[in-house]
Each structure stands twice: as C-alpha cells, then as structure tokens.
PDB file of C-alpha atoms and ligand atoms in Angstrom:
ATOM      1  CA  MET X 875     -51.098  23.584 -13.449  1.00 89.00           C
ATOM      2  CA  ASP X 876     -49.394  26.945 -13.698  1.00 93.00           C
ATOM      3  CA  PRO X 877     -48.753  28.213 -10.113  1.00 93.00           C
ATOM      4  CA  LYS X 878     -50.326  31.606 -10.745  1.00 95.00           C
ATOM      5  CA  ARG X 879     -53.467  30.005 -12.102  1.00 95.00           C
ATOM      6  CA  ARG X 880     -53.505  27.571  -9.186  1.00 96.00           C
ATOM      7  CA  ILE X 881     -53.314  30.381  -6.608  1.00 95.00           C
ATOM      8  CA  ARG X 882     -55.997  32.400  -8.387  1.00 96.00           C
ATOM      9  CA  ALA X 883     -58.293  29.377  -8.504  1.00 97.00           C
ATOM     10  CA  SER X 884     -57.571  28.549  -4.853  1.00 97.00           C
ATOM     11  CA  LYS X 885     -58.465  32.105  -3.792  1.00 97.00           C
ATOM     12  CA  PHE X 886     -61.726  31.929  -5.723  1.00 98.00           C
ATOM     13  CA  LEU X 887     -62.515  28.583  -4.076  1.00 98.00           C
ATOM     14  CA  SER X 888     -61.819  30.100  -0.636  1.00 98.00           C
ATOM     15  CA  LEU X 889     -64.181  32.962  -1.451  1.00 98.00           C
ATOM     16  CA  VAL X 890     -66.947  30.575  -2.525  1.00 98.00           C
ATOM     17  CA  LEU X 891     -66.482  27.932   0.179  1.00 98.00           C
ATOM     18  CA  ARG X 892     -65.915  30.323   3.105  1.00 97.00           C
ATOM     19  CA  HIS X 893     -67.720  33.544   2.366  1.00 97.00           C
ATOM     20  CA  ASP X 894     -69.950  33.658  -0.678  1.00 98.00           C
ATOM     21  CA  PRO X 895     -71.239  30.363  -2.134  1.00 98.00           C
ATOM     22  CA  ALA X 896     -73.757  32.300  -4.235  1.00 98.00           C
ATOM     23  CA  ARG X 897     -70.824  33.617  -6.255  1.00 97.00           C
ATOM     24  CA  ALA X 898     -70.745  30.153  -7.850  1.00 97.00           C
ATOM     25  CA  GLY X 899     -74.508  29.670  -7.576  1.00 97.00           C
ATOM     26  CA  ILE X 900     -74.165  26.924  -4.973  1.00 98.00           C
ATOM     27  CA  THR X 901     -75.209  26.338  -1.380  1.00 97.00           C
ATOM     28  CA  LEU X 902     -73.257  24.680   1.413  1.00 98.00           C
ATOM     29  CA  ASP X 903     -74.844  22.119   3.682  1.00 98.00           C
ATOM     30  CA  ALA X 904     -75.029  22.702   7.446  1.00 97.00           C
ATOM     31  CA  ASN X 905     -71.496  21.353   7.861  1.00 97.00           C
ATOM     32  CA  GLY X 906     -70.026  23.478   5.100  1.00 97.00           C
ATOM     33  CA  TRP X 907     -69.851  20.815   2.375  1.00 98.00           C
ATOM     34  CA  ALA X 908     -70.478  21.574  -1.305  1.00 98.00           C
ATOM     35  CA  ASP X 909     -71.124  19.073  -4.072  1.00 98.00           C
ATOM     36  CA  VAL X 910     -67.970  18.890  -6.225  1.00 98.00           C
ATOM     37  CA  ARG X 911     -69.883  18.710  -9.549  1.00 98.00           C
ATOM     38  CA  ALA X 912     -72.148  21.636  -8.608  1.00 98.00           C
ATOM     39  CA  LEU X 913     -69.105  23.635  -7.536  1.00 98.00           C
ATOM     40  CA  LEU X 914     -67.268  23.031 -10.820  1.00 98.00           C
ATOM     41  CA  ASP X 915     -70.401  23.828 -12.861  1.00 98.00           C
ATOM     42  CA  GLY X 916     -70.908  26.961 -10.780  1.00 98.00           C
ATOM     43  CA  CYS X 917     -67.301  28.080 -11.233  1.00 97.00           C
ATOM     44  CA  ARG X 918     -67.674  27.651 -15.000  1.00 97.00           C
ATOM     45  CA  HIS X 919     -70.855  29.731 -15.022  1.00 96.00           C
ATOM     46  CA  ALA X 920     -69.060  32.399 -13.000  1.00 96.00           C
ATOM     47  CA  GLY X 921     -66.399  32.522 -15.732  1.00 96.00           C
ATOM     48  CA  ARG X 922     -63.814  30.774 -13.507  1.00 96.00           C
ATOM     49  CA  ARG X 923     -63.523  27.384 -15.167  1.00 97.00           C
ATOM     50  CA  ILE X 924     -61.639  24.823 -13.064  1.00 97.00           C
ATOM     51  CA  THR X 925     -61.398  21.225 -14.282  1.00 97.00           C
ATOM     52  CA  HIS X 926     -61.975  18.272 -11.995  1.00 98.00           C
ATOM     53  CA  ALA X 927     -58.285  17.326 -12.248  1.00 97.00           C
ATOM     54  CA  GLU X 928     -57.252  20.886 -11.387  1.00 97.00           C
ATOM     55  CA  LEU X 929     -59.520  20.904  -8.346  1.00 98.00           C
ATOM     56  CA  MET X 930     -57.996  17.650  -7.114  1.00 97.00           C
ATOM     57  CA  GLU X 931     -54.508  19.104  -7.668  1.00 97.00           C
ATOM     58  CA  ILE X 932     -55.443  22.241  -5.688  1.00 97.00           C
ATOM     59  CA  VAL X 933     -56.768  20.179  -2.784  1.00 97.00           C
ATOM     60  CA  ARG X 934     -53.664  17.965  -2.827  1.00 96.00           C
ATOM     61  CA  THR X 935     -51.014  20.657  -3.170  1.00 95.00           C
ATOM     62  CA  ASN X 936     -52.507  23.587  -1.256  1.00 92.00           C
ATOM     63  CA  ASP X 937     -49.828  24.945   1.099  1.00 87.00           C
ATOM     64  CA  LYS X 938     -52.194  25.135   4.060  1.00 90.00           C
ATOM     65  CA  ARG X 939     -54.452  22.225   3.108  1.00 94.00           C
ATOM     66  CA  ARG X 940     -57.306  24.727   3.023  1.00 96.00           C
ATOM     67  CA  PHE X 941     -59.795  22.310   1.419  1.00 98.00           C
ATOM     68  CA  ALA X 942     -60.971  18.881   2.504  1.00 97.00           C
ATOM     69  CA  LEU X 943     -62.781  16.201   0.477  1.00 97.00           C
ATOM     70  CA  ASN X 944     -65.190  13.643   1.909  1.00 96.00           C
ATOM     71  CA  ALA X 945     -64.356   9.933   1.747  1.00 95.00           C
ATOM     72  CA  ASP X 946     -65.509   9.402  -1.857  1.00 97.00           C
ATOM     73  CA  SER X 947     -64.370  12.851  -3.058  1.00 97.00           C
ATOM     74  CA  THR X 948     -67.864  13.902  -4.140  1.00 98.00           C
ATOM     75  CA  ARG X 949     -68.009  16.739  -1.610  1.00 98.00           C
ATOM     76  CA  ILE X 950     -65.577  19.469  -0.650  1.00 98.00           C
ATOM     77  CA  ARG X 951     -65.355  22.105   2.079  1.00 98.00           C
ATOM     78  CA  ALA X 952     -63.010  24.754   3.407  1.00 98.00           C
ATOM     79  CA  SER X 953     -61.322  23.479   6.572  1.00 96.00           C
ATOM     80  CA  GLN X 954     -61.512  26.876   8.340  1.00 94.00           C
ATOM     81  CA  GLY X 955     -61.883  30.594   7.851  1.00 94.00           C
ATOM     82  CA  HIS X 956     -65.639  30.788   7.236  1.00 95.00           C
ATOM     83  CA  THR X 957     -67.739  33.883   7.629  1.00 95.00           C
ATOM     84  CA  VAL X 958     -70.933  32.115   6.467  1.00 96.00           C
ATOM     85  CA  GLN X 959     -72.663  30.143   9.194  1.00 93.00           C
ATOM     86  CA  VAL X 960     -71.503  26.519   9.094  1.00 95.00           C
ATOM     87  CA  ASP X 961     -71.009  23.933  11.798  1.00 95.00           C
ATOM     88  CA  LEU X 962     -67.738  22.146  11.077  1.00 95.00           C
ATOM     89  CA  ALA X 963     -68.825  19.535  13.662  1.00 94.00           C
ATOM     90  CA  LEU X 964     -65.353  19.355  15.176  1.00 96.00           C
ATOM     91  CA  GLU X 965     -65.036  17.716  18.579  1.00 96.00           C
ATOM     92  CA  PRO X 966     -63.710  19.781  21.491  1.00 97.00           C
ATOM     93  CA  THR X 967     -60.048  18.831  21.859  1.00 97.00           C
ATOM     94  CA  ALA X 968     -57.476  19.559  24.557  1.00 98.00           C
ATOM     95  CA  PRO X 969     -54.998  22.069  23.115  1.00 98.00           C
ATOM     96  CA  PRO X 970     -51.237  22.161  23.685  1.00 98.00           C
ATOM     97  CA  GLU X 971     -50.098  24.323  26.613  1.00 98.00           C
ATOM     98  CA  LEU X 972     -49.259  27.228  24.298  1.00 98.00           C
ATOM     99  CA  LEU X 973     -50.760  28.393  21.015  1.00 98.00           C
ATOM    100  CA  TYR X 974     -49.830  31.439  18.940  1.00 98.00           C
ATOM    101  CA  HIS X 975     -51.742  34.244  17.255  1.00 98.00           C
ATOM    102  CA  GLY X 976     -50.244  36.368  14.496  1.00 97.00           C
ATOM    103  CA  THR X 977     -51.465  39.940  14.231  1.00 97.00           C
ATOM    104  CA  VAL X 978     -50.081  43.445  13.662  1.00 97.00           C
ATOM    105  CA  GLY X 979     -49.063  46.229  16.038  1.00 96.00           C
ATOM    106  CA  ARG X 980     -51.951  48.537  15.256  1.00 97.00           C
ATOM    107  CA  PHE X 981     -54.447  46.021  16.721  1.00 97.00           C
ATOM    108  CA  LEU X 982     -52.506  45.559  19.991  1.00 96.00           C
ATOM    109  CA  PRO X 983     -54.167  48.298  22.060  1.00 96.00           C
ATOM    110  CA  ALA X 984     -57.623  46.834  21.375  1.00 98.00           C
ATOM    111  CA  ILE X 985     -56.431  43.236  21.798  1.00 98.00           C
ATOM    112  CA  THR X 986     -54.703  44.054  25.094  1.00 96.00           C
ATOM    113  CA  ALA X 987     -57.892  45.704  26.366  1.00 97.00           C
ATOM    114  CA  GLU X 988     -60.526  43.230  25.184  1.00 97.00           C
ATOM    115  CA  GLY X 989     -58.603  40.101  24.217  1.00 98.00           C
ATOM    116  CA  LEU X 990     -58.840  38.308  20.869  1.00 98.00           C
ATOM    117  CA  ARG X 991     -62.243  38.353  19.244  1.00 98.00           C
ATOM    118  CA  PRO X 992     -63.334  36.376  16.168  1.00 96.00           C
ATOM    119  CA  MET X 993     -64.132  39.590  14.261  1.00 96.00           C
ATOM    120  CA  SER X 994     -65.961  38.568  11.060  1.00 92.00           C
ATOM    121  CA  ARG X 995     -65.142  34.842  11.372  1.00 93.00           C
ATOM    122  CA  HIS X 996     -66.745  32.264  13.684  1.00 89.00           C
ATOM    123  CA  ASP X 997     -63.784  31.737  15.927  1.00 95.00           C
ATOM    124  CA  VAL X 998     -60.425  33.140  16.838  1.00 97.00           C
ATOM    125  CA  HIS X 999     -57.820  31.290  14.737  1.00 97.00           C
ATOM    126  CA  LEU X1000     -54.658  30.166  16.526  1.00 98.00           C
ATOM    127  CA  SER X1001     -51.522  28.455  15.238  1.00 97.00           C
ATOM    128  CA  ALA X1002     -49.654  25.571  16.827  1.00 97.00           C
ATOM    129  CA  ASP X1003     -46.290  27.147  16.068  1.00 96.00           C
ATOM    130  CA  GLU X1004     -44.811  30.583  16.114  1.00 96.00           C
ATOM    131  CA  ALA X1005     -43.595  30.553  12.503  1.00 95.00           C
ATOM    132  CA  THR X1006     -47.104  29.928  11.156  1.00 95.00           C
ATOM    133  CA  ALA X1007     -48.510  32.694  13.348  1.00 97.00           C
ATOM    134  CA  ARG X1008     -45.872  35.060  11.991  1.00 96.00           C
ATOM    135  CA  THR X1009     -46.984  34.248   8.432  1.00 95.00           C
ATOM    136  CA  VAL X1010     -50.636  34.849   9.383  1.00 95.00           C
ATOM    137  CA  GLY X1011     -49.757  38.233  10.910  1.00 96.00           C
ATOM    138  CA  SER X1012     -47.638  39.262   7.929  1.00 96.00           C
ATOM    139  CA  ARG X1013     -50.754  39.310   5.699  1.00 95.00           C
ATOM    140  CA  ARG X1014     -51.463  42.694   7.301  1.00 96.00           C
ATOM    141  CA  GLY X1015     -48.040  44.254   7.877  1.00 96.00           C
ATOM    142  CA  ALA X1016     -45.075  43.725  10.196  1.00 95.00           C
ATOM    143  CA  PRO X1017     -46.194  40.657  12.150  1.00 96.00           C
ATOM    144  CA  VAL X1018     -46.561  40.546  15.926  1.00 96.00           C
ATOM    145  CA  VAL X1019     -46.953  37.134  17.541  1.00 97.00           C
ATOM    146  CA  LEU X1020     -48.906  36.710  20.768  1.00 98.00           C
ATOM    147  CA  VAL X1021     -48.637  33.650  22.988  1.00 98.00           C
ATOM    148  CA  VAL X1022     -51.930  32.230  24.207  1.00 98.00           C
ATOM    149  CA  ALA X1023     -52.040  30.239  27.455  1.00 98.00           C
ATOM    150  CA  ALA X1024     -54.261  27.633  25.830  1.00 98.00           C
ATOM    151  CA  GLY X1025     -53.698  24.935  28.448  1.00 98.00           C
ATOM    152  CA  ARG X1026     -54.788  27.298  31.219  1.00 98.00           C
ATOM    153  CA  MET X1027     -57.801  28.451  29.178  1.00 98.00           C
ATOM    154  CA  HIS X1028     -58.817  24.844  28.605  1.00 98.00           C
ATOM    155  CA  ALA X1029     -58.453  24.058  32.307  1.00 98.00           C
ATOM    156  CA  ASP X1030     -60.715  27.051  32.973  1.00 98.00           C
ATOM    157  CA  GLY X1031     -63.428  25.602  30.713  1.00 98.00           C
ATOM    158  CA  HIS X1032     -62.843  27.186  27.286  1.00 98.00           C
ATOM    159  CA  ALA X1033     -63.578  24.769  24.419  1.00 98.00           C
ATOM    160  CA  PHE X1034     -60.912  24.388  21.714  1.00 98.00           C
ATOM    161  CA  ARG X1035     -61.276  22.647  18.386  1.00 97.00           C
ATOM    162  CA  VAL X1036     -58.678  21.789  15.759  1.00 97.00           C
ATOM    163  CA  THR X1037     -59.478  21.873  12.044  1.00 94.00           C
ATOM    164  CA  ASP X1038     -58.507  19.229   9.486  1.00 89.00           C
ATOM    165  CA  ASN X1039     -55.556  21.426   8.542  1.00 92.00           C
ATOM    166  CA  GLY X1040     -54.256  21.955  12.072  1.00 94.00           C
ATOM    167  CA  VAL X1041     -55.631  25.422  12.837  1.00 96.00           C
ATOM    168  CA  TRP X1042     -56.883  25.802  16.436  1.00 98.00           C
ATOM    169  CA  LEU X1043     -60.233  27.508  16.985  1.00 97.00           C
ATOM    170  CA  VAL X1044     -61.667  29.060  20.137  1.00 98.00           C
ATOM    171  CA  GLY X1045     -64.560  31.458  20.614  1.00 97.00           C
ATOM    172  CA  SER X1046     -62.463  34.225  22.125  1.00 98.00           C
ATOM    173  CA  VAL X1047     -59.312  34.740  24.171  1.00 98.00           C
ATOM    174  CA  PRO X1048     -59.774  36.985  27.219  1.00 98.00           C
ATOM    175  CA  PRO X1049     -56.790  39.300  27.825  1.00 98.00           C
ATOM    176  CA  GLU X1050     -55.618  37.471  30.942  1.00 98.00           C
ATOM    177  CA  TYR X1051     -54.539  34.508  28.778  1.00 98.00           C
ATOM    178  CA  LEU X1052     -52.355  36.589  26.452  1.00 98.00           C
ATOM    179  CA  GLY X1053     -48.617  36.906  27.011  1.00 92.00           C
ATOM    180  CA  ALA X1054     -46.412  39.772  25.864  1.00 83.00           C
ATOM    181  CA  PRO X1055     -45.620  39.705  22.122  1.00 87.00           C
ATOM    182  CA  VAL X1056     -42.858  37.228  21.204  1.00 84.00           C
ATOM    183  CA  SER X1057     -39.759  38.919  19.770  1.00 71.00           C
ATOM    184  CA  PRO X1058     -38.858  37.882  16.214  1.00 70.00           C
ATOM    185  CA  ALA X1059     -36.373  35.012  15.986  1.00 59.00           C
TER     186      ALA X1059
HETATM  187  C1  HQG K 404     -57.528  40.937  14.861  1.00 95.94           C
HETATM  188  C2  HQG K 404     -56.080  32.801   7.256  1.00 95.94           C
HETATM  189  C3  HQG K 404     -58.847  44.398  17.181  1.00 95.94           C
HETATM  190  C4  HQG K 404     -56.736  39.671  14.666  1.00 95.94           C
HETATM  191  C5  HQG K 404     -55.002  32.801   8.321  1.00 95.94           C
HETATM  192  C6  HQG K 404     -56.648  39.630  13.144  1.00 95.94           C
HETATM  193  C7  HQG K 404     -55.714  32.213   9.517  1.00 95.94           C
HETATM  194  C8  HQG K 404     -58.542  42.169  16.751  1.00 95.94           C
HETATM  195  C9  HQG K 404     -57.951  40.268  12.705  1.00 95.94           C
HETATM  196  C10 HQG K 404     -57.165  32.569   9.290  1.00 95.94           C
HETATM  197  C11 HQG K 404     -59.155  41.835  17.967  1.00 95.94           C
HETATM  198  C12 HQG K 404     -58.983  39.265  12.241  1.00 95.94           C
HETATM  199  C13 HQG K 404     -57.604  33.638  10.234  1.00 95.94           C
HETATM  200  C14 HQG K 404     -59.599  42.884  18.800  1.00 95.94           C
HETATM  201  C15 HQG K 404     -58.575  40.025  16.989  1.00 95.94           C
HETATM  202  N1  HQG K 404     -59.430  44.136  18.359  1.00 95.94           N
HETATM  203  N2  HQG K 404     -58.392  43.438  16.347  1.00 95.94           N
HETATM  204  N3  HQG K 404     -60.187  42.651  19.993  1.00 95.94           N
HETATM  205  N4  HQG K 404     -59.157  40.500  18.083  1.00 95.94           N
HETATM  206  N5  HQG K 404     -58.196  41.023  16.165  1.00 95.94           N
HETATM  207  O1  HQG K 404     -58.442  37.295   9.035  1.00 95.94           O
HETATM  208  O2  HQG K 404     -56.420  35.159  12.593  1.00 95.94           O
HETATM  209  O3  HQG K 404     -54.650  31.876   4.649  1.00 95.94           O
HETATM  210  O4  HQG K 404     -60.407  37.137  10.655  1.00 95.94           O
HETATM  211  O5  HQG K 404     -55.467  39.733  15.269  1.00 95.94           O
HETATM  212  O6  HQG K 404     -53.885  32.092   7.923  1.00 95.94           O
HETATM  213  O7  HQG K 404     -55.771  36.908  10.822  1.00 95.94           O
HETATM  214  O8  HQG K 404     -57.050  32.505   4.520  1.00 95.94           O
HETATM  215  O9  HQG K 404     -58.195  36.340  11.378  1.00 95.94           O
HETATM  216  O10 HQG K 404     -55.570  40.358  12.668  1.00 95.94           O
HETATM  217  O11 HQG K 404     -55.574  30.844   9.646  1.00 95.94           O
HETATM  218  O12 HQG K 404     -56.348  30.103   4.791  1.00 95.94           O
HETATM  219  O13 HQG K 404     -58.479  40.943  13.825  1.00 95.94           O
HETATM  220  O14 HQG K 404     -57.248  33.054   7.953  1.00 95.94           O
HETATM  221  O15 HQG K 404     -56.142  31.599   6.616  1.00 95.94           O
HETATM  222  O16 HQG K 404     -58.545  38.775  11.004  1.00 95.94           O
HETATM  223  O17 HQG K 404     -56.739  34.766  10.139  1.00 95.94           O
HETATM  224  P1  HQG K 404     -58.968  37.364  10.427  1.00 95.94           P
HETATM  225  P2  HQG K 404     -56.686  35.834  11.293  1.00 95.94           P
HETATM  226  P3  HQG K 404     -56.027  31.517   5.043  1.00 95.94           P
END
C-alpha cells in the first residue's frame, strides 16, 4: 500500500473510531468496538474505500499501533484518543515512577496553574518515555516535555490505566505532581 494512501486511510479511521463514527454510518459498542465489515462498507459509502487487506495492513504496520482487533479479527477499535464516550474497560495498573507529557510552551501558564486536564478527550495521555512525549508535543509546535510523578500520584490514590498501545491514561494531573520542563536532549 502506498504510504501516503496508508496515512490518509489511517487518519480517516482515527476520525471514525475516535471521534465521529457517523462519518462512516456506523456505531461503536460501549467498549469502542466497531464491526470490521460494517466499517469497510461505511468507508466505501463515505467515498473512502479501504479493502479488507489494506485495513489489516494498517492495523499491523501503524507506527503507534493505534488500532486493535479482537481475537477473531471481526471487530476493531482505536486503542486511545477518543472524544466519543466509550469505556475501554482497561484495568487500573500501577504506573512507572515517572511518566512524560509532551505539550507546547503556550499552554504552560495554564498547565502550571491548574495541572493537566483531559481537554476534549476522556483522559490525560502520558508517555512512558521522553522521546515519545516530545513527538506528541511537536504536533503543536516546539515541544516541551513535562515529567509527571506518576508513582507518587498512584500512591496518593490516582487510578492509571495503560492502553493496548502503551499510552498511559489518568483523569487529570494536579500541578503538584508536575516537574519543571525537561530540557531537550
Ligand atoms: C494541553 C495523539 C491548557 C495538553 C498523541 C495538550 C497522544 C492543557 C492539549 C494523544 C491543559 C490536549 C493525546 C491545561 C492539558 N491548560 N492546555 N490545563 N492540560 N493541556 O490532543 O496529549 O497520534 O487532547 O498539553 O500522540 O496532545 O492521535 O492531547 O497539548 O497520544 O494517535 O491540551 O493523541 O495520539 O491535546 O495527545 P490532546 P495530547 P495520535
């Protein structure tokens, strides 16, 4: 599959499976799963034809493993990033001592004052390593990476979950758990 076409298709799938299932005329179940056949039919009707083989290739090769299939590959969901209400049914999990959040300088005054908030998504998204956080931040400009005292938060009773693709989720991060921005390597 041509890389440009693959990225375009992957972005459309993220839109449908995270934010706007109606765009492909489908619904997600309570846990965010869509029927693969219905999704492919819906994409075709929306003028965004993706073959079954292409979908499997996208799931397999996606750089951030954004999509997950169920055991018999009849259902698919986005592993994180939703704005539509879904329950990913992930178990609370003890996080590593430190997690990282990539953002940009213009958000720092608000983040320093009120901590990290989920904004339009369900949860604050945190990365297990600094390099990934830097990439996340760079979507919006010159990246700034914040260290989150996840171990201390967990000890204080905050519930963390980790998605199928290794992104850490937490409802919010109060300012007292945020360290000073990490300087670029
Ligand atoms: C910022 C992508 C002001 C926050 C990524 C971020 C990730 C605040 C933005 C996933 C704030 C929200 C999520 C506050 C947080 N005041 N700004 N109190 N608290 N912010 O896109 O973490 O590539 O909803 O710093 O890789 O950037 O799409 O969250 O800049 O894993 O698969 O508000 O989405 O995944 O932005 O990204 P987002 P995010 P994909």
